[in-house]
Coordinates of C-alpha atoms in Angstrom, one line a residue:
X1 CA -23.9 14.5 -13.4
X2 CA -27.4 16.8 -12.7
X3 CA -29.3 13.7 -11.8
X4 CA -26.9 12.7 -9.3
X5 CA -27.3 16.6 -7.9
X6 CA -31.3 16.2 -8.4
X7 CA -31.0 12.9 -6.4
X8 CA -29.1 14.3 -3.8
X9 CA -31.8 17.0 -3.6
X10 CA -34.4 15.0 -3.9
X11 CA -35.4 16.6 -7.6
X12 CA -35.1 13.1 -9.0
X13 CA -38.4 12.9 -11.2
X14 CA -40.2 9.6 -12.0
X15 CA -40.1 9.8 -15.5
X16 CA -39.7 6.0 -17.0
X17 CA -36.4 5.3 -19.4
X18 CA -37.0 6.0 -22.9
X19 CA -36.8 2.1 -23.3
X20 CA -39.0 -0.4 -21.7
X21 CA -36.0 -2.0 -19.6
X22 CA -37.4 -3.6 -16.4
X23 CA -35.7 -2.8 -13.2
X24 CA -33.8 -5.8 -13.0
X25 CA -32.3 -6.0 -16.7
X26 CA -31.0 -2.6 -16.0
X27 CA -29.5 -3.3 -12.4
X28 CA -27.5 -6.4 -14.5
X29 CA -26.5 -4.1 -16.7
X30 CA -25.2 -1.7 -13.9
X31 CA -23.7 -4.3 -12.2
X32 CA -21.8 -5.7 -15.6
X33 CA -20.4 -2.1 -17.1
X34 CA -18.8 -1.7 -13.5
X35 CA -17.4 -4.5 -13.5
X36 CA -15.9 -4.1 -16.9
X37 CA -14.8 -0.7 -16.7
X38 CA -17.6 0.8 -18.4
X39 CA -18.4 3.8 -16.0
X40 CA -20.6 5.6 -18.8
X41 CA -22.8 3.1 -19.3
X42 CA -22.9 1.8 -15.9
X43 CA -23.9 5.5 -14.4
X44 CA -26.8 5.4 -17.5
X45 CA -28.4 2.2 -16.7
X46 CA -28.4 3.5 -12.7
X47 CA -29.7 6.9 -13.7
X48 CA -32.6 5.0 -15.7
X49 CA -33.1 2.7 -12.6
X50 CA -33.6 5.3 -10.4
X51 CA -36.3 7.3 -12.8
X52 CA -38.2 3.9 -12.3
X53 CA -37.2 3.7 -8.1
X54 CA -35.7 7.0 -7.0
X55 CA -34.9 5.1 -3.3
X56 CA -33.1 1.8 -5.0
X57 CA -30.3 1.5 -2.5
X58 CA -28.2 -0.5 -5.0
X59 CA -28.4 1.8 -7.7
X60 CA -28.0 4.8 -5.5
X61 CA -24.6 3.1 -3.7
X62 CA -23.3 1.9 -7.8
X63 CA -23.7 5.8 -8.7
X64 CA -21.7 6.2 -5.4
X65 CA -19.1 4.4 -6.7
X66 CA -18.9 6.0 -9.6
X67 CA -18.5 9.1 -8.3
X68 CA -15.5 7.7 -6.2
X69 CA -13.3 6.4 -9.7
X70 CA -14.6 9.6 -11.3
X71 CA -13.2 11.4 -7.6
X72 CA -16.1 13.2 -6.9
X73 CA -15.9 12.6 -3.6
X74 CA -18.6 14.6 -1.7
X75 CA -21.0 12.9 -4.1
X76 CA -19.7 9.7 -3.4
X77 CA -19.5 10.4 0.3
X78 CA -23.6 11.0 -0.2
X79 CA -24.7 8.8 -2.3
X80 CA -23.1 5.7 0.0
X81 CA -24.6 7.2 2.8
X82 CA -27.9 7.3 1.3
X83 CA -27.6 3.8 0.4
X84 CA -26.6 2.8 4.0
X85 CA -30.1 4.5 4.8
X86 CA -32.1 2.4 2.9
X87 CA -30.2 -0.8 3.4
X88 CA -28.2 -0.7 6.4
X89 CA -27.0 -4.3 6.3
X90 CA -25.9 -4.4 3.3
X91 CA -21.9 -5.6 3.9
X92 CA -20.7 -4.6 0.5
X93 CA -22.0 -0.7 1.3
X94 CA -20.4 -0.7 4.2
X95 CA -17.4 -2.1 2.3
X96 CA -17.1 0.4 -0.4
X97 CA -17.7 3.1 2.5
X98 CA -15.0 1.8 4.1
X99 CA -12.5 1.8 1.0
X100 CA -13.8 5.5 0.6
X101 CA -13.3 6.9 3.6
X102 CA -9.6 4.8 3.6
X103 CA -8.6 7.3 0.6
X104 CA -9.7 10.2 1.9
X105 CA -7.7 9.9 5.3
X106 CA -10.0 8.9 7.7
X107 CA -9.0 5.9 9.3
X108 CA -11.1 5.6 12.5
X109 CA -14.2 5.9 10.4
X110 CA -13.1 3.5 8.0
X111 CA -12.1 1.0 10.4
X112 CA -15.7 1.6 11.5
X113 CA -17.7 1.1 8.2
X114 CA -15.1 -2.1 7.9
X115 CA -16.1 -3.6 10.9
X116 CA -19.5 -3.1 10.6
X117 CA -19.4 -4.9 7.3
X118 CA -18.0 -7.7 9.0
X119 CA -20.5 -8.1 11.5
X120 CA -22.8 -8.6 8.5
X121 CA -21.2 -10.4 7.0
X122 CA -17.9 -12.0 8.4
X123 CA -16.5 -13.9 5.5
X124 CA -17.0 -10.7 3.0
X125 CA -13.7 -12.0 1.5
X126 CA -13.1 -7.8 0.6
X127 CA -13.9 -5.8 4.0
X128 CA -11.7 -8.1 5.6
X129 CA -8.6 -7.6 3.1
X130 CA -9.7 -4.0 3.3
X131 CA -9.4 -4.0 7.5
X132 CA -6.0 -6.3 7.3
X133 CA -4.5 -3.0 4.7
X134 CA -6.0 -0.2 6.9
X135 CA -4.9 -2.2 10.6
X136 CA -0.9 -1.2 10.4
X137 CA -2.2 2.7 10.1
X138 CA -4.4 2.5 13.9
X139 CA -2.7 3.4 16.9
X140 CA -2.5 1.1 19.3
X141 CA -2.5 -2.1 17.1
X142 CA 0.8 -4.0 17.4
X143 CA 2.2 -7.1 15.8
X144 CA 0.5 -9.9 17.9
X145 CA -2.9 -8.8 17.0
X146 CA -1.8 -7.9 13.0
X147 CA -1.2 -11.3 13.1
X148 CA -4.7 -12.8 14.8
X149 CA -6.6 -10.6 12.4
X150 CA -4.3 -11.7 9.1
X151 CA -4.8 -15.4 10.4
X152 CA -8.6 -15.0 10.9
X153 CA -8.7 -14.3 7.4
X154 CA -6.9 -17.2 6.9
X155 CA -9.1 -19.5 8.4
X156 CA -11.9 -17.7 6.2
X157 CA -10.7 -18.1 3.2
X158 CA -7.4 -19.7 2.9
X159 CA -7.9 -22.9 5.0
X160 CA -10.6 -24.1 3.1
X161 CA -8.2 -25.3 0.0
X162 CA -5.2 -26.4 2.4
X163 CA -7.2 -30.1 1.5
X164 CA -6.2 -29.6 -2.2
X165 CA -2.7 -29.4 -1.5
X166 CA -0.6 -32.4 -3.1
X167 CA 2.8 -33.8 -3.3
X168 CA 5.3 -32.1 -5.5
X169 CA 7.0 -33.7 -8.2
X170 CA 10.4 -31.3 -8.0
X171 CA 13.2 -33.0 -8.1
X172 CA 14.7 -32.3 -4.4
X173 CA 18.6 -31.3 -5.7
X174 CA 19.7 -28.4 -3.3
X175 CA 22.3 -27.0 -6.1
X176 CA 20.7 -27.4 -9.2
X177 CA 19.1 -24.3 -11.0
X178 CA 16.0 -22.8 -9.4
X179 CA 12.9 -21.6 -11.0
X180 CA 11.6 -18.8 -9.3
X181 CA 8.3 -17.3 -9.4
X182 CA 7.0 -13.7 -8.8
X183 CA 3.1 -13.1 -9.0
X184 CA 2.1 -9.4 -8.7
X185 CA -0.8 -7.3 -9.3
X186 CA 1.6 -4.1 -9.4
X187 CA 3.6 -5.3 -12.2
X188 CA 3.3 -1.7 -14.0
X189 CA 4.5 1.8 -12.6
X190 CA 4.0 1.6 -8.9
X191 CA 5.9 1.5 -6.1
X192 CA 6.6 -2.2 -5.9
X193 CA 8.4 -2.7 -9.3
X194 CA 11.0 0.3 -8.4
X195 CA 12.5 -1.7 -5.8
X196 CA 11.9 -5.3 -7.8
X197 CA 13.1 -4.2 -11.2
X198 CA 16.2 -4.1 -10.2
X199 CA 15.9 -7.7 -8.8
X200 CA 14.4 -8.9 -12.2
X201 CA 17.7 -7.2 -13.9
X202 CA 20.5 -8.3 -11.7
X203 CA 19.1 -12.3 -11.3
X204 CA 22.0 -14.8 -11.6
X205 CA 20.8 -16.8 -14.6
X206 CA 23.0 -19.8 -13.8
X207 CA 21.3 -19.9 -10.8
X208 CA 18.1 -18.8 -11.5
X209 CA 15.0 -19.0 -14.1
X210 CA 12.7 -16.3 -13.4
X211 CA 8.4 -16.8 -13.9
X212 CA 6.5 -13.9 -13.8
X213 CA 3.2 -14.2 -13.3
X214 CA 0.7 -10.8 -13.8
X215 CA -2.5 -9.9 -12.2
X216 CA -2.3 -6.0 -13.3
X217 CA -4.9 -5.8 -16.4
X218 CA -3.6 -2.3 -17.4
X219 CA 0.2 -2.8 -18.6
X220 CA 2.6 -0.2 -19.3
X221 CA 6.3 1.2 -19.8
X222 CA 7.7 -0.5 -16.7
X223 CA 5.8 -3.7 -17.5
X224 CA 7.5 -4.0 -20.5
X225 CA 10.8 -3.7 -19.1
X226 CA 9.8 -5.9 -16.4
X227 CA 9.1 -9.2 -19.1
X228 CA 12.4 -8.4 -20.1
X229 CA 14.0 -9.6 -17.1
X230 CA 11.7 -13.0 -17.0
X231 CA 12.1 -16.3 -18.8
X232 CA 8.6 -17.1 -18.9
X233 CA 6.2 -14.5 -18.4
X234 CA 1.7 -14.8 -17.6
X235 CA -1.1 -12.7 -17.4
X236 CA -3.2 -13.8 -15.4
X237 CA -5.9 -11.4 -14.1
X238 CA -9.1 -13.5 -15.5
X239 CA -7.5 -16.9 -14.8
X240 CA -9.1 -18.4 -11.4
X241 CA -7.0 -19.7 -9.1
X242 CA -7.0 -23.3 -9.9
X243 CA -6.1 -22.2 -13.2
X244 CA -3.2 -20.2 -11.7
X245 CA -2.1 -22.7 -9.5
X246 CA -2.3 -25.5 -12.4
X247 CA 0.2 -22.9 -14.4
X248 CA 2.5 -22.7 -11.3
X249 CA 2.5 -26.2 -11.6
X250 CA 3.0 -27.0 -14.7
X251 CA 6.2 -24.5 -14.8
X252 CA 7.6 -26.9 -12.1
X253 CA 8.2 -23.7 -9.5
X254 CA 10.5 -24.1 -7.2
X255 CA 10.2 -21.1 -4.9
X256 CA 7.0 -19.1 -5.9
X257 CA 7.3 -15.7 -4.2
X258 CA 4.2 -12.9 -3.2
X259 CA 4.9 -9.7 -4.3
X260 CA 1.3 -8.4 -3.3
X261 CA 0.1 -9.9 0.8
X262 CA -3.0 -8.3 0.9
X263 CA -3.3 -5.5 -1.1
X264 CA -5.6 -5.0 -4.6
X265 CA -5.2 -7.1 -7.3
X266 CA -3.2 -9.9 -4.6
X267 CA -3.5 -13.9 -5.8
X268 CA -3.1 -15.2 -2.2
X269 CA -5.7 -17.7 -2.6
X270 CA -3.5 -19.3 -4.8
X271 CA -0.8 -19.4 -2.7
X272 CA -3.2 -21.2 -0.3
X273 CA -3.6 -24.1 -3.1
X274 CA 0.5 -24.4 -2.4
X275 CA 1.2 -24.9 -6.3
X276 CA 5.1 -24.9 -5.1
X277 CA 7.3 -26.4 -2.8
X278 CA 8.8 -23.0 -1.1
X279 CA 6.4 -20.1 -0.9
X280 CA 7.6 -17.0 -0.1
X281 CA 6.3 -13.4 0.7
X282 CA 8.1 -10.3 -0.2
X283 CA 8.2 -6.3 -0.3
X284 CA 5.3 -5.6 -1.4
X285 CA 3.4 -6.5 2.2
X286 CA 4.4 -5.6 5.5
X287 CA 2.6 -7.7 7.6
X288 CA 1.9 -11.4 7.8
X289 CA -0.6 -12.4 5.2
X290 CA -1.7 -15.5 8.0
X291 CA -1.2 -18.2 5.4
X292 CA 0.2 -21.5 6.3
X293 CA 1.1 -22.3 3.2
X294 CA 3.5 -19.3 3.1
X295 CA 6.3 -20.7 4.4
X296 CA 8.8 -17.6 5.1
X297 CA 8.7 -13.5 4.9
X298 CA 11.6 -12.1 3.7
X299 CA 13.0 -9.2 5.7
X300 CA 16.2 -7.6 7.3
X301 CA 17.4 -7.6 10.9
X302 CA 16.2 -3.9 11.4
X303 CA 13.3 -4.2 10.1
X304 CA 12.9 -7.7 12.6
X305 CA 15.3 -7.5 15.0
X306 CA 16.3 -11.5 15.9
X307 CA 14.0 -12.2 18.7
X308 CA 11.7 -9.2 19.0
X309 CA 8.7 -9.7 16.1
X310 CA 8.9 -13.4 14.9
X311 CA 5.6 -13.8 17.2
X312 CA 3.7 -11.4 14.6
X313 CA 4.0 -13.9 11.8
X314 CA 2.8 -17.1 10.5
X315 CA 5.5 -17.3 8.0
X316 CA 9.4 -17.6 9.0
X317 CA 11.7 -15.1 9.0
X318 CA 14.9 -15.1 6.7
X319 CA 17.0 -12.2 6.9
X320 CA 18.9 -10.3 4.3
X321 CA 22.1 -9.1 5.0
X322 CA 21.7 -5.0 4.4
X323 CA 18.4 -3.4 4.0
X324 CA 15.2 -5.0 2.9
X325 CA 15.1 -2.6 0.0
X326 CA 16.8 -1.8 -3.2
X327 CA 15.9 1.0 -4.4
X328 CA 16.3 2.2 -7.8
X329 CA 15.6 6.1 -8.7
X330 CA 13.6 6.7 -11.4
X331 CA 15.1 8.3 -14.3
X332 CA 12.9 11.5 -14.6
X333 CA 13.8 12.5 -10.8
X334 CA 15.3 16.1 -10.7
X335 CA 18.4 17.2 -9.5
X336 CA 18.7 18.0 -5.4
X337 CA 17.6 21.6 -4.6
X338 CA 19.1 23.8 -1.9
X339 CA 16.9 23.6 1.1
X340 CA 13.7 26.0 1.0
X341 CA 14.2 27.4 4.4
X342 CA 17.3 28.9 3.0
X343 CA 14.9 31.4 1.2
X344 CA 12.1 31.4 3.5
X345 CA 14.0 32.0 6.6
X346 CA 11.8 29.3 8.2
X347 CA 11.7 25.4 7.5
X348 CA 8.9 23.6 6.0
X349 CA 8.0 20.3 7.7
X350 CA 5.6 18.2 5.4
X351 CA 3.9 14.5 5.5
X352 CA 3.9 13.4 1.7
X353 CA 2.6 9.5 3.4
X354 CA -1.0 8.3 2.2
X355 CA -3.0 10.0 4.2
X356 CA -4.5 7.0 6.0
X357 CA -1.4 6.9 8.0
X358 CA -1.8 10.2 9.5
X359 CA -3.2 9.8 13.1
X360 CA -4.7 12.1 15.6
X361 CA -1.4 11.4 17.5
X362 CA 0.8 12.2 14.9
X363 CA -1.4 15.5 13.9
X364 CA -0.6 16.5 17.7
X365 CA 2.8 15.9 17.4
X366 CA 3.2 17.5 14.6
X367 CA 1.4 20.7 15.9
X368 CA 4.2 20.5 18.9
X369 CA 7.0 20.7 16.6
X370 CA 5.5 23.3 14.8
X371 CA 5.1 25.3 18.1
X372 CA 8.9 24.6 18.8
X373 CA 10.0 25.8 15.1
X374 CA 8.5 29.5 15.2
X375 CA 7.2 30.2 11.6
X376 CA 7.3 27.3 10.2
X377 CA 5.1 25.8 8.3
X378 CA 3.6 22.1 7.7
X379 CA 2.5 20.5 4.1
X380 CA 0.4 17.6 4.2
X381 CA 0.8 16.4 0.4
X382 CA -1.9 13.6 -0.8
X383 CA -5.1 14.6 0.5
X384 CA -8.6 15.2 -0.6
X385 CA -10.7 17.9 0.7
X386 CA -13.3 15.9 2.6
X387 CA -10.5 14.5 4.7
X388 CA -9.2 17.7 5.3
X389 CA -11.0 18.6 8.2
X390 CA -9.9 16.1 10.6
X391 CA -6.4 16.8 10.6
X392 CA -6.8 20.5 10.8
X393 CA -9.5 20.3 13.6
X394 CA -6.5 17.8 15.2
X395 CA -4.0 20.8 14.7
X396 CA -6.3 23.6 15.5
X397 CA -6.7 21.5 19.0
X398 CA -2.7 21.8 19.4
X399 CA -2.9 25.5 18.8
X400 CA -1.8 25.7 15.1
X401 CA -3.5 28.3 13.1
X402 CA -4.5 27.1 9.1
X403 CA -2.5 29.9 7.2
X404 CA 0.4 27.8 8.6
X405 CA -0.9 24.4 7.5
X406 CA -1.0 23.5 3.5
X407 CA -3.0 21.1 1.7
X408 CA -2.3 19.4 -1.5
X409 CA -4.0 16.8 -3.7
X410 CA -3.1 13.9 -4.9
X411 CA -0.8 14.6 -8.3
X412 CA 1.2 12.9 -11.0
X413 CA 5.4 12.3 -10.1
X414 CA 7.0 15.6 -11.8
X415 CA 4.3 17.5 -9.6
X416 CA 5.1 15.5 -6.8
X417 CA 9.0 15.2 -7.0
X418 CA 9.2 19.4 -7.6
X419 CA 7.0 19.6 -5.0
X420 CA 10.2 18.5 -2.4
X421 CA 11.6 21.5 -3.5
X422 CA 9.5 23.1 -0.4
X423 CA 10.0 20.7 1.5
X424 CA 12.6 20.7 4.5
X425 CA 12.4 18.2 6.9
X426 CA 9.6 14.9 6.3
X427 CA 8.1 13.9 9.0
X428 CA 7.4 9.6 9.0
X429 CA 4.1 8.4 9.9
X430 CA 3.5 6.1 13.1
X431 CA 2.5 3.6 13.7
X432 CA 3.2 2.9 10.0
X433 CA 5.9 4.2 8.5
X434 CA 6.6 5.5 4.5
X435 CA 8.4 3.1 2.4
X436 CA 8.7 4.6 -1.3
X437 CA 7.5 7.9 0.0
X438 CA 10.8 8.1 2.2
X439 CA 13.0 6.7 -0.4
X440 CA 12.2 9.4 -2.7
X441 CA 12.2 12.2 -0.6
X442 CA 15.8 11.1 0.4
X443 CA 16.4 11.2 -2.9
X444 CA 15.8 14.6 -3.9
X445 CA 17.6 15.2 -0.9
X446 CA 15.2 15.9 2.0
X447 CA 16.1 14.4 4.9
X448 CA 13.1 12.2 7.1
X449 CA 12.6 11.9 10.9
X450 CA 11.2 8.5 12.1
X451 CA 9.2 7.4 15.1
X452 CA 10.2 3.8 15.6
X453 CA 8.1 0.7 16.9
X454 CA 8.6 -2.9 18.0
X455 CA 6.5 -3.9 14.8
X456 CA 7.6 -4.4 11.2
X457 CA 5.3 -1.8 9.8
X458 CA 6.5 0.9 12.3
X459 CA 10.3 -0.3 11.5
X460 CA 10.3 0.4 8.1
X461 CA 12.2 3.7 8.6
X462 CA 14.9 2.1 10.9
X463 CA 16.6 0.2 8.1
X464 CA 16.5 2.6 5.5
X465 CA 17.7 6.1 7.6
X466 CA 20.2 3.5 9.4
X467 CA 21.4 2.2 6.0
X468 CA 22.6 5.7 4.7
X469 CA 24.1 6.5 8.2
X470 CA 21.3 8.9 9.0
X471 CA 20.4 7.1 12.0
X472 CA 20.5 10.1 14.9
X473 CA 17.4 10.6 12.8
X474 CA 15.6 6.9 14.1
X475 CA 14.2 7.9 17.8
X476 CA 12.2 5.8 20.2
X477 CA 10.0 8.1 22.3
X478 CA 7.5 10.8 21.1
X479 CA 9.7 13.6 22.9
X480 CA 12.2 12.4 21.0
X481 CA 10.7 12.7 17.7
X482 CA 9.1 16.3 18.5
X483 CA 12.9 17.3 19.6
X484 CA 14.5 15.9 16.9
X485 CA 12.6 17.5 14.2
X486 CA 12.5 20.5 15.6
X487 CA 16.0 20.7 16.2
X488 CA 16.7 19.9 12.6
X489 CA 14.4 22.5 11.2
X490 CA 16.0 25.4 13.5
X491 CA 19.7 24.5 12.1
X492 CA 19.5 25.8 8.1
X493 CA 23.3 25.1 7.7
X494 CA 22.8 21.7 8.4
X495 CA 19.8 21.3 6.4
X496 CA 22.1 22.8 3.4
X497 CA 24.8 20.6 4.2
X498 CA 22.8 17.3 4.5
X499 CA 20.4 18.1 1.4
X500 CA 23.6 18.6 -0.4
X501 CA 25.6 15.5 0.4
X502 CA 22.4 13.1 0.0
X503 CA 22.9 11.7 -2.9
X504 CA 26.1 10.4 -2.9
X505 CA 25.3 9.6 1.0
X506 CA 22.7 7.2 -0.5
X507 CA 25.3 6.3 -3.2
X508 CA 27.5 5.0 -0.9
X509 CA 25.8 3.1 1.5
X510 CA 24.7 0.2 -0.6
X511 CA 20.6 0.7 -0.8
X512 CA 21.7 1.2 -4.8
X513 CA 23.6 -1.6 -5.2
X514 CA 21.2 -3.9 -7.0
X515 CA 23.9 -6.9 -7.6
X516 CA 24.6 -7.6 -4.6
X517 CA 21.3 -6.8 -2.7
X518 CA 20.0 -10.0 -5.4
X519 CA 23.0 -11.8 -4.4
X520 CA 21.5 -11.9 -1.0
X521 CA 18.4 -12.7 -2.0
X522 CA 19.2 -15.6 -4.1
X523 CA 21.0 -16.9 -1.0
X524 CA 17.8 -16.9 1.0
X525 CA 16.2 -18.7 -1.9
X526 CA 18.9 -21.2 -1.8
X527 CA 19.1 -21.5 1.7
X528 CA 15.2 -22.2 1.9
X529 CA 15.3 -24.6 -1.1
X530 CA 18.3 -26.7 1.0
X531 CA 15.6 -26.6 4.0
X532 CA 13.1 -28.4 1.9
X533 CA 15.6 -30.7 -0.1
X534 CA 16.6 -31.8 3.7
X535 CA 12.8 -32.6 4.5
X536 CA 12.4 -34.8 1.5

């Protein structure tokens, strides 16, 4: 990429494109290989563009986002900047900034470029659904306000189809066979199917018909095994949403359920055309996603304690009996090592959470426990270089020097999973806690300290640790958490001892046992589908 160095440097020459494209023909066809996936071609036509008009802000900020898929990021980081220069109000810079800077683990400044693009441009449909994922990660933003920001959104872009909404024609029998649908954008590897696959297995046929409908474009081993479990499977990235909804339909849904809230690749504005009686939202999402046509939020009475977080949602709460999750280990996972600090002498905390969720709080409470644990060291798995620097200027503040912090990037999962082979204690993220990221790491037997809240996203780590009977490991207070941690990383033998009975601890306690866990679930469905029979 030279030209995108001679642009940064201001080398870029005016030489014209060997073709006689005009400006605007190649700007379309920046704007169209993006979109299709066609990085090569896209970064061509922008280099040609900017031979004609070295300062084009667009075709600067397009080459900036190339650079972000390709991970350059410290040429992304420039090029977006430089865009911003020439066309400060520009929302959809701002945006991409935003999403950028979200990656890289730098939340306060993201929630900055967000912002910003919202005052340009309030109803930018993506800035806002970026804000809503990055809002559980900011200290000091609790459930009511989650909820006024989701419903703002809302009001945007949801409300508007609430007029199109018409009477369904499902016959209102509260035993008969349901037909349930699932719509994802993460129907592929990722962290939402390993805790639905085992859902799509273990469904009650009698009792259920499962839809499946797919907004992932790329498709892979674990989508395959997901049709499997489906009776009618769609994919449906390209369909718009009437066409979506007009499927739903015609399926004759009972309960469609939203496996996505607000994160990429999502179909809520389908759920705001209410294509089914009972609409549901589920695991994938934390917070409310503010629709009123989502009628109920799955969750457990950990995670939503009975009379402490219902105010946070516009959807109802329905309870599952055990823990929110089932989790189901994937295959490829190694065996449980012996703790590290039996070696090193000293433990190794580490943070193996996106790094979005990594707070200046949390970087000074981590730098207290390392100051409590002589030795010991702290990896922070996940990160890219240019967001680096905050956290260690955060922990060079609390008097921790770098040889005893370690960075690593982002890697594939038999990189990551060896990696807890170093790892002796994790410490959760606050105000949003690690979902998959704790499931795993109790899986290869590495136990994880929570900070707890009195909002679903800073819950997350109260069902699971109090599920397996780990719960002395759930505190309240941030003294708490500092002692807690570092009590566990002074006490090796105990670290040996709980490392080594963690699998069958997990084994035991039910977050494996997929049959019933969809039991449960399936009497939530029913119990819901009785609710609207009863209306009717």
């Amino acid at each position: 990429m030279k030209l995108l160095r001679d642009i940064l440097s201001g080398r870029a020459r005016r030489t014209a494109p060997a073709s006689s494209v005009s400006a605007a023909e190649l700007l379309i066809a920046a704007r169209t290989n993006l979109e299709g996936g066609e990085w090569g071609a896209a970064q061509l036509a922008c280099e040609d563009l900017i031979r004609l008009q070295p300062d084009h802000a667009e075709a600067l900020h397009l080459l900036g986002v190339i650079a972000y898929r390709m991970r350059d990021w410290a040429t992304a980081l420039e090029l977006m900047g430089r865009s911003i220069e020439l066309d400060p109000v520009n929302a959809s810079f701002h945006n991409n900034l935003g999403g950028l800077l979200t990656y890289l683990g730098r939340p306060q400044d993201a929630a900055a470029a967000l912002r910003r693009a919202l005052v340009l441009d309030p109803a930018h449909l993506g800035a806002r659904e970026n804000l809503l994922f990055l809002l559980p990660s900011l200290d000091g933003v609790g459930g009511e306000e989650l909820r006024a920001e989701h419903e703002e959104w809302a009001r945007l872009h949801g409300a508007p189809f609430a007029a199109l909404g018409r009477p369904h024609a499902n016959a209102p029998d509260p035993e008969r066979r349901l037909r349930v649908g699932y719509v994802s954008g993460d129907f592929r590897e990722h962290a939402v199917s390993l805790f639905m696959e085992p859902v799509l297995e273990n469904h009650d046929r009698h009792a259920v018909e499962v839809f499946c409908y797919c907004n992932n474009r790329v498709q892979d081993a674990v989508t395959a095994r997901l049709r499997r479990g489906a009776a009618g499977w769609y994919d449906i990235a390209g369909w718009d949403d009437d066409a979506v909804a007009a499927r739903i339909r015609s399926d004759a849904i009972d309960i469609l359920v939203d496996l996505s809230g607000h994160l990429r690749d999502n179909r809520l504005l389908v759920f705001a055309r209410k294509p089914a009686p009972v609409q549901i939202g589920y695991l994938g999402y934390l917070p409310t996603t503010g629709l009123a046509t989502i009628d109920y939020r799955i969750t457990d009475p950990l995670c939503d304690p009975p009379g402490m977080t219902e105010s946070h949602y516009s959807e109802r709460l329905l309870r599952l009996p055990g823990c929110m999750w089932c989790y189901k280990p994937m295959a490829a996972m190694p065996e449980v090592s012996p703790p590290p600090a039996l070696e090193q002498g000293v433990a190794t905390f580490a943070s193996t959470n996106n790094p979005a969720k990594i707070t200046d709080r949390m970087l000074e409470l981590w730098a207290r426990i390392l100051h409590r644990v002589p030795g010991s060291r702290l990896l922070i798995a996940g990160t890219a270089e240019q967001g680096r620097s905050r956290m260690l200027s955060r922990l060079h503040h609390g008097g921790v020097q770098s040889e005893r912090v370690e960075f690593r990037d982002r890697m594939a999962h038999p990189e990551f999973w060896a990696l807890h082979r170093r790892i002796d204690v994790l410490l959760d993220t606050y105000p949003f806690n690690g979902g998959t990221t704790s499931c795993e790491a109790l899986w290869l037997g590495v136990p994880v300290v929570s900070l707890a809240g009195r909002h679903m996203p800073a819950r997350a780590g109260v069902s699971l640790l109090t599920h397996i009977g780990l719960a002395d490991f759930v505190v309240s207070s941030e003294e708490q958490y500092v002692d807690v941690a570092a009590a566990l990383g002074r006490d090796v033998p105990r670290l040996g001892a709980l490392r080594a009975g963690m699998r069958q601890r997990i084994q035991a306690s039910g977050l494996l046992d997929a049959p019933r866990y969809t039991r449960g679930l399936e009497d939530l469905y029913r119990a819901a589908w009785r609710a609207w029979c009863t209306r009717r």
